[in-house]
């Protein structure tokens, strides 16, 4: 019986730590369960963003608050300076989140980020925020990346 419990615990831990490496950068009313960026291996220290491609992102989270809307805001942080990335569709309610956002509910947000050829080749931290009605961060994650 103890072996079964240990195996289940290891499985849960393995599932919990899999996914793209990220840092929570101030999620106020959401708890991030996982972040997944397309073509970014779970073991990678940095996600490679190839110019001229589009990356998909999936953020799974549980809300600890309520909001009628959800808006995505994305920045590339270079040397501590946040520079805005534009999204074709910043409306989180059209990107997998069933609005209104409710306290205690789990959500899966998905969107795409085009990597323009004009971006310089350098290391960048991608800060992805999903904001509530008042501009507060439901979710804020930072993902270490490199533009190539």
PDB file of C-alpha atoms in Angstrom:
ATOM      1  CA  UNK A   1       0.000   0.000   0.000  1.00  0.00           C
ATOM      2  CA  UNK A   2       2.820   2.427   0.865  1.00  0.00           C
ATOM      3  CA  UNK A   3       4.442   1.732  -2.514  1.00  0.00           C
ATOM      4  CA  UNK A   4       1.197   2.563  -4.283  1.00  0.00           C
ATOM      5  CA  UNK A   5       0.920   5.882  -2.427  1.00  0.00           C
ATOM      6  CA  UNK A   6       4.572   6.671  -3.232  1.00  0.00           C
ATOM      7  CA  UNK A   7       4.054   5.863  -6.926  1.00  0.00           C
ATOM      8  CA  UNK A   8       0.958   8.058  -7.096  1.00  0.00           C
ATOM      9  CA  UNK A   9       2.806  10.898  -5.342  1.00  0.00           C
ATOM     10  CA  UNK A  10       5.718  10.658  -7.805  1.00  0.00           C
ATOM     11  CA  UNK A  11       3.338  10.631 -10.756  1.00  0.00           C
ATOM     12  CA  UNK A  12       1.513  13.728  -9.469  1.00  0.00           C
ATOM     13  CA  UNK A  13       4.842  15.485  -8.897  1.00  0.00           C
ATOM     14  CA  UNK A  14       6.054  14.591 -12.408  1.00  0.00           C
ATOM     15  CA  UNK A  15       2.840  15.925 -13.949  1.00  0.00           C
ATOM     16  CA  UNK A  16       3.024  19.072 -11.827  1.00  0.00           C
ATOM     17  CA  UNK A  17       6.574  19.997 -12.835  1.00  0.00           C
ATOM     18  CA  UNK A  18       6.235  19.202 -16.546  1.00  0.00           C
ATOM     19  CA  UNK A  19       5.750  22.044 -18.975  1.00  0.00           C
ATOM     20  CA  UNK A  20       7.633  25.132 -20.068  1.00  0.00           C
ATOM     21  CA  UNK A  21       9.804  26.748 -17.409  1.00  0.00           C
ATOM     22  CA  UNK A  22       8.246  29.937 -16.082  1.00  0.00           C
ATOM     23  CA  UNK A  23       8.267  32.262 -13.107  1.00  0.00           C
ATOM     24  CA  UNK A  24       5.132  33.704 -11.568  1.00  0.00           C
ATOM     25  CA  UNK A  25       5.597  37.478 -11.746  1.00  0.00           C
ATOM     26  CA  UNK A  26       2.721  38.617  -9.592  1.00  0.00           C
ATOM     27  CA  UNK A  27      -0.459  36.683 -10.299  1.00  0.00           C
ATOM     28  CA  UNK A  28      -2.947  38.430  -8.024  1.00  0.00           C
ATOM     29  CA  UNK A  29      -6.156  36.450  -8.375  1.00  0.00           C
ATOM     30  CA  UNK A  30      -5.026  33.350 -10.234  1.00  0.00           C
ATOM     31  CA  UNK A  31      -2.900  30.340  -9.458  1.00  0.00           C
ATOM     32  CA  UNK A  32      -0.925  29.068 -12.452  1.00  0.00           C
ATOM     33  CA  UNK A  33      -0.876  25.280 -12.793  1.00  0.00           C
ATOM     34  CA  UNK A  34       1.199  25.056 -15.994  1.00  0.00           C
ATOM     35  CA  UNK A  35       2.514  26.935 -19.003  1.00  0.00           C
ATOM     36  CA  UNK A  36       3.209  25.307 -22.358  1.00  0.00           C
ATOM     37  CA  UNK A  37       4.914  27.009 -25.324  1.00  0.00           C
ATOM     38  CA  UNK A  38       4.885  25.173 -28.661  1.00  0.00           C
ATOM     39  CA  UNK A  39       8.159  23.507 -29.647  1.00  0.00           C
ATOM     40  CA  UNK A  40       9.754  24.377 -26.305  1.00  0.00           C
ATOM     41  CA  UNK A  41      11.051  21.192 -24.652  1.00  0.00           C
ATOM     42  CA  UNK A  42      10.179  20.792 -20.974  1.00  0.00           C
ATOM     43  CA  UNK A  43      13.876  20.443 -20.145  1.00  0.00           C
ATOM     44  CA  UNK A  44      14.959  23.634 -21.963  1.00  0.00           C
ATOM     45  CA  UNK A  45      16.323  26.523 -19.900  1.00  0.00           C
ATOM     46  CA  UNK A  46      15.121  28.942 -22.601  1.00  0.00           C
ATOM     47  CA  UNK A  47      12.476  28.725 -25.297  1.00  0.00           C
ATOM     48  CA  UNK A  48      13.869  29.401 -28.753  1.00  0.00           C
ATOM     49  CA  UNK A  49      11.769  31.890 -30.713  1.00  0.00           C
ATOM     50  CA  UNK A  50      12.695  31.605 -34.388  1.00  0.00           C
ATOM     51  CA  UNK A  51      12.094  34.708 -36.459  1.00  0.00           C
ATOM     52  CA  UNK A  52       9.296  34.356 -38.990  1.00  0.00           C
ATOM     53  CA  UNK A  53       7.423  31.734 -36.957  1.00  0.00           C
ATOM     54  CA  UNK A  54       4.459  31.821 -34.624  1.00  0.00           C
ATOM     55  CA  UNK A  55       4.514  30.290 -31.147  1.00  0.00           C
ATOM     56  CA  UNK A  56       1.447  29.020 -29.342  1.00  0.00           C
ATOM     57  CA  UNK A  57       1.073  29.395 -25.599  1.00  0.00           C
ATOM     58  CA  UNK A  58      -1.254  27.583 -23.227  1.00  0.00           C
ATOM     59  CA  UNK A  59      -1.673  28.709 -19.627  1.00  0.00           C
ATOM     60  CA  UNK A  60      -3.691  26.569 -17.225  1.00  0.00           C
ATOM     61  CA  UNK A  61      -4.797  28.370 -14.081  1.00  0.00           C
ATOM     62  CA  UNK A  62      -7.378  28.509 -11.328  1.00  0.00           C
ATOM     63  CA  UNK A  63      -9.039  31.811 -10.531  1.00  0.00           C
ATOM     64  CA  UNK A  64      -9.195  33.053  -6.947  1.00  0.00           C
ATOM     65  CA  UNK A  65     -11.387  36.004  -7.920  1.00  0.00           C
ATOM     66  CA  UNK A  66     -14.058  37.133 -10.347  1.00  0.00           C
ATOM     67  CA  UNK A  67     -13.953  39.318 -13.457  1.00  0.00           C
ATOM     68  CA  UNK A  68     -16.305  39.993 -16.332  1.00  0.00           C
ATOM     69  CA  UNK A  69     -13.406  40.143 -18.794  1.00  0.00           C
ATOM     70  CA  UNK A  70      -9.880  38.854 -19.350  1.00  0.00           C
ATOM     71  CA  UNK A  71      -7.334  40.757 -21.428  1.00  0.00           C
ATOM     72  CA  UNK A  72      -3.870  39.522 -22.431  1.00  0.00           C
ATOM     73  CA  UNK A  73      -0.930  41.914 -22.289  1.00  0.00           C
ATOM     74  CA  UNK A  74       2.493  40.719 -23.480  1.00  0.00           C
ATOM     75  CA  UNK A  75       5.913  42.330 -23.072  1.00  0.00           C
ATOM     76  CA  UNK A  76       9.419  41.349 -24.004  1.00  0.00           C
ATOM     77  CA  UNK A  77      11.650  42.320 -21.098  1.00  0.00           C
ATOM     78  CA  UNK A  78      15.154  43.220 -22.263  1.00  0.00           C
ATOM     79  CA  UNK A  79      17.709  44.433 -19.702  1.00  0.00           C
ATOM     80  CA  UNK A  80      14.841  45.097 -17.284  1.00  0.00           C
ATOM     81  CA  UNK A  81      12.899  47.233 -19.775  1.00  0.00           C
ATOM     82  CA  UNK A  82       9.445  45.920 -20.816  1.00  0.00           C
ATOM     83  CA  UNK A  83       8.721  46.399 -24.530  1.00  0.00           C
ATOM     84  CA  UNK A  84       5.185  45.623 -25.728  1.00  0.00           C
ATOM     85  CA  UNK A  85       4.465  42.727 -28.072  1.00  0.00           C
ATOM     86  CA  UNK A  86       1.256  43.118 -30.042  1.00  0.00           C
ATOM     87  CA  UNK A  87      -1.286  40.321 -30.095  1.00  0.00           C
ATOM     88  CA  UNK A  88      -3.769  39.782 -32.889  1.00  0.00           C
ATOM     89  CA  UNK A  89      -6.386  38.796 -30.312  1.00  0.00           C
ATOM     90  CA  UNK A  90      -5.799  40.129 -26.771  1.00  0.00           C
ATOM     91  CA  UNK A  91      -9.343  39.182 -25.626  1.00  0.00           C
ATOM     92  CA  UNK A  92      -8.911  36.239 -23.236  1.00  0.00           C
ATOM     93  CA  UNK A  93     -12.650  35.560 -23.447  1.00  0.00           C
ATOM     94  CA  UNK A  94     -12.053  34.614 -27.108  1.00  0.00           C
ATOM     95  CA  UNK A  95      -8.934  32.595 -26.271  1.00  0.00           C
ATOM     96  CA  UNK A  96     -10.321  29.727 -24.237  1.00  0.00           C
ATOM     97  CA  UNK A  97     -11.423  31.520 -21.065  1.00  0.00           C
ATOM     98  CA  UNK A  98     -15.164  31.189 -20.454  1.00  0.00           C
ATOM     99  CA  UNK A  99     -16.133  34.651 -19.254  1.00  0.00           C
ATOM    100  CA  UNK A 100     -17.143  35.850 -16.786  1.00  0.00           C
ATOM    101  CA  UNK A 101     -14.190  34.500 -14.808  1.00  0.00           C
ATOM    102  CA  UNK A 102     -15.443  32.906 -11.582  1.00  0.00           C
ATOM    103  CA  UNK A 103     -13.760  32.324  -8.242  1.00  0.00           C
ATOM    104  CA  UNK A 104     -12.560  28.733  -7.825  1.00  0.00           C
ATOM    105  CA  UNK A 105     -12.918  27.771 -11.503  1.00  0.00           C
ATOM    106  CA  UNK A 106     -10.086  26.373 -13.632  1.00  0.00           C
ATOM    107  CA  UNK A 107      -9.316  27.793 -17.081  1.00  0.00           C
ATOM    108  CA  UNK A 108      -7.159  27.019 -20.099  1.00  0.00           C
ATOM    109  CA  UNK A 109      -6.014  30.082 -22.013  1.00  0.00           C
ATOM    110  CA  UNK A 110      -4.459  29.710 -25.479  1.00  0.00           C
ATOM    111  CA  UNK A 111      -3.052  32.271 -27.885  1.00  0.00           C
ATOM    112  CA  UNK A 112      -0.368  32.792 -30.498  1.00  0.00           C
ATOM    113  CA  UNK A 113       2.612  35.126 -30.630  1.00  0.00           C
ATOM    114  CA  UNK A 114       4.116  35.933 -34.039  1.00  0.00           C
ATOM    115  CA  UNK A 115       7.917  36.269 -33.956  1.00  0.00           C
ATOM    116  CA  UNK A 116       8.627  38.978 -36.513  1.00  0.00           C
ATOM    117  CA  UNK A 117      11.705  38.850 -38.703  1.00  0.00           C
ATOM    118  CA  UNK A 118      12.468  42.430 -37.643  1.00  0.00           C
ATOM    119  CA  UNK A 119      13.053  41.420 -34.006  1.00  0.00           C
ATOM    120  CA  UNK A 120      16.734  41.452 -33.004  1.00  0.00           C
ATOM    121  CA  UNK A 121      18.426  38.153 -32.145  1.00  0.00           C
ATOM    122  CA  UNK A 122      18.859  38.264 -28.368  1.00  0.00           C
ATOM    123  CA  UNK A 123      17.825  36.860 -25.020  1.00  0.00           C
ATOM    124  CA  UNK A 124      14.444  38.097 -23.811  1.00  0.00           C
ATOM    125  CA  UNK A 125      12.054  37.337 -20.990  1.00  0.00           C
ATOM    126  CA  UNK A 126       8.483  37.123 -22.255  1.00  0.00           C
ATOM    127  CA  UNK A 127       6.044  38.488 -19.651  1.00  0.00           C
ATOM    128  CA  UNK A 128       2.495  37.280 -20.329  1.00  0.00           C
ATOM    129  CA  UNK A 129      -0.289  38.814 -18.250  1.00  0.00           C
ATOM    130  CA  UNK A 130      -3.995  38.078 -18.232  1.00  0.00           C
ATOM    131  CA  UNK A 131      -5.701  41.066 -16.667  1.00  0.00           C
ATOM    132  CA  UNK A 132      -9.092  41.516 -15.033  1.00  0.00           C
ATOM    133  CA  UNK A 133     -11.678  44.308 -15.405  1.00  0.00           C
ATOM    134  CA  UNK A 134      -9.548  46.701 -13.339  1.00  0.00           C
ATOM    135  CA  UNK A 135      -6.205  45.952 -15.044  1.00  0.00           C
ATOM    136  CA  UNK A 136      -5.007  43.732 -12.194  1.00  0.00           C
ATOM    137  CA  UNK A 137      -3.129  40.561 -13.049  1.00  0.00           C
ATOM    138  CA  UNK A 138      -5.231  37.447 -12.818  1.00  0.00           C
ATOM    139  CA  UNK A 139      -2.135  35.685 -14.144  1.00  0.00           C
ATOM    140  CA  UNK A 140       1.413  36.932 -14.727  1.00  0.00           C
ATOM    141  CA  UNK A 141       4.136  34.591 -15.964  1.00  0.00           C
ATOM    142  CA  UNK A 142       7.642  35.221 -17.229  1.00  0.00           C
ATOM    143  CA  UNK A 143       9.248  32.788 -19.652  1.00  0.00           C
ATOM    144  CA  UNK A 144      12.975  32.894 -20.441  1.00  0.00           C
ATOM    145  CA  UNK A 145      13.434  32.939 -24.231  1.00  0.00           C
ATOM    146  CA  UNK A 146      15.935  33.604 -26.970  1.00  0.00           C
ATOM    147  CA  UNK A 147      15.081  35.127 -30.339  1.00  0.00           C
ATOM    148  CA  UNK A 148      17.038  33.567 -33.198  1.00  0.00           C
TER     149      UNK A 148
END
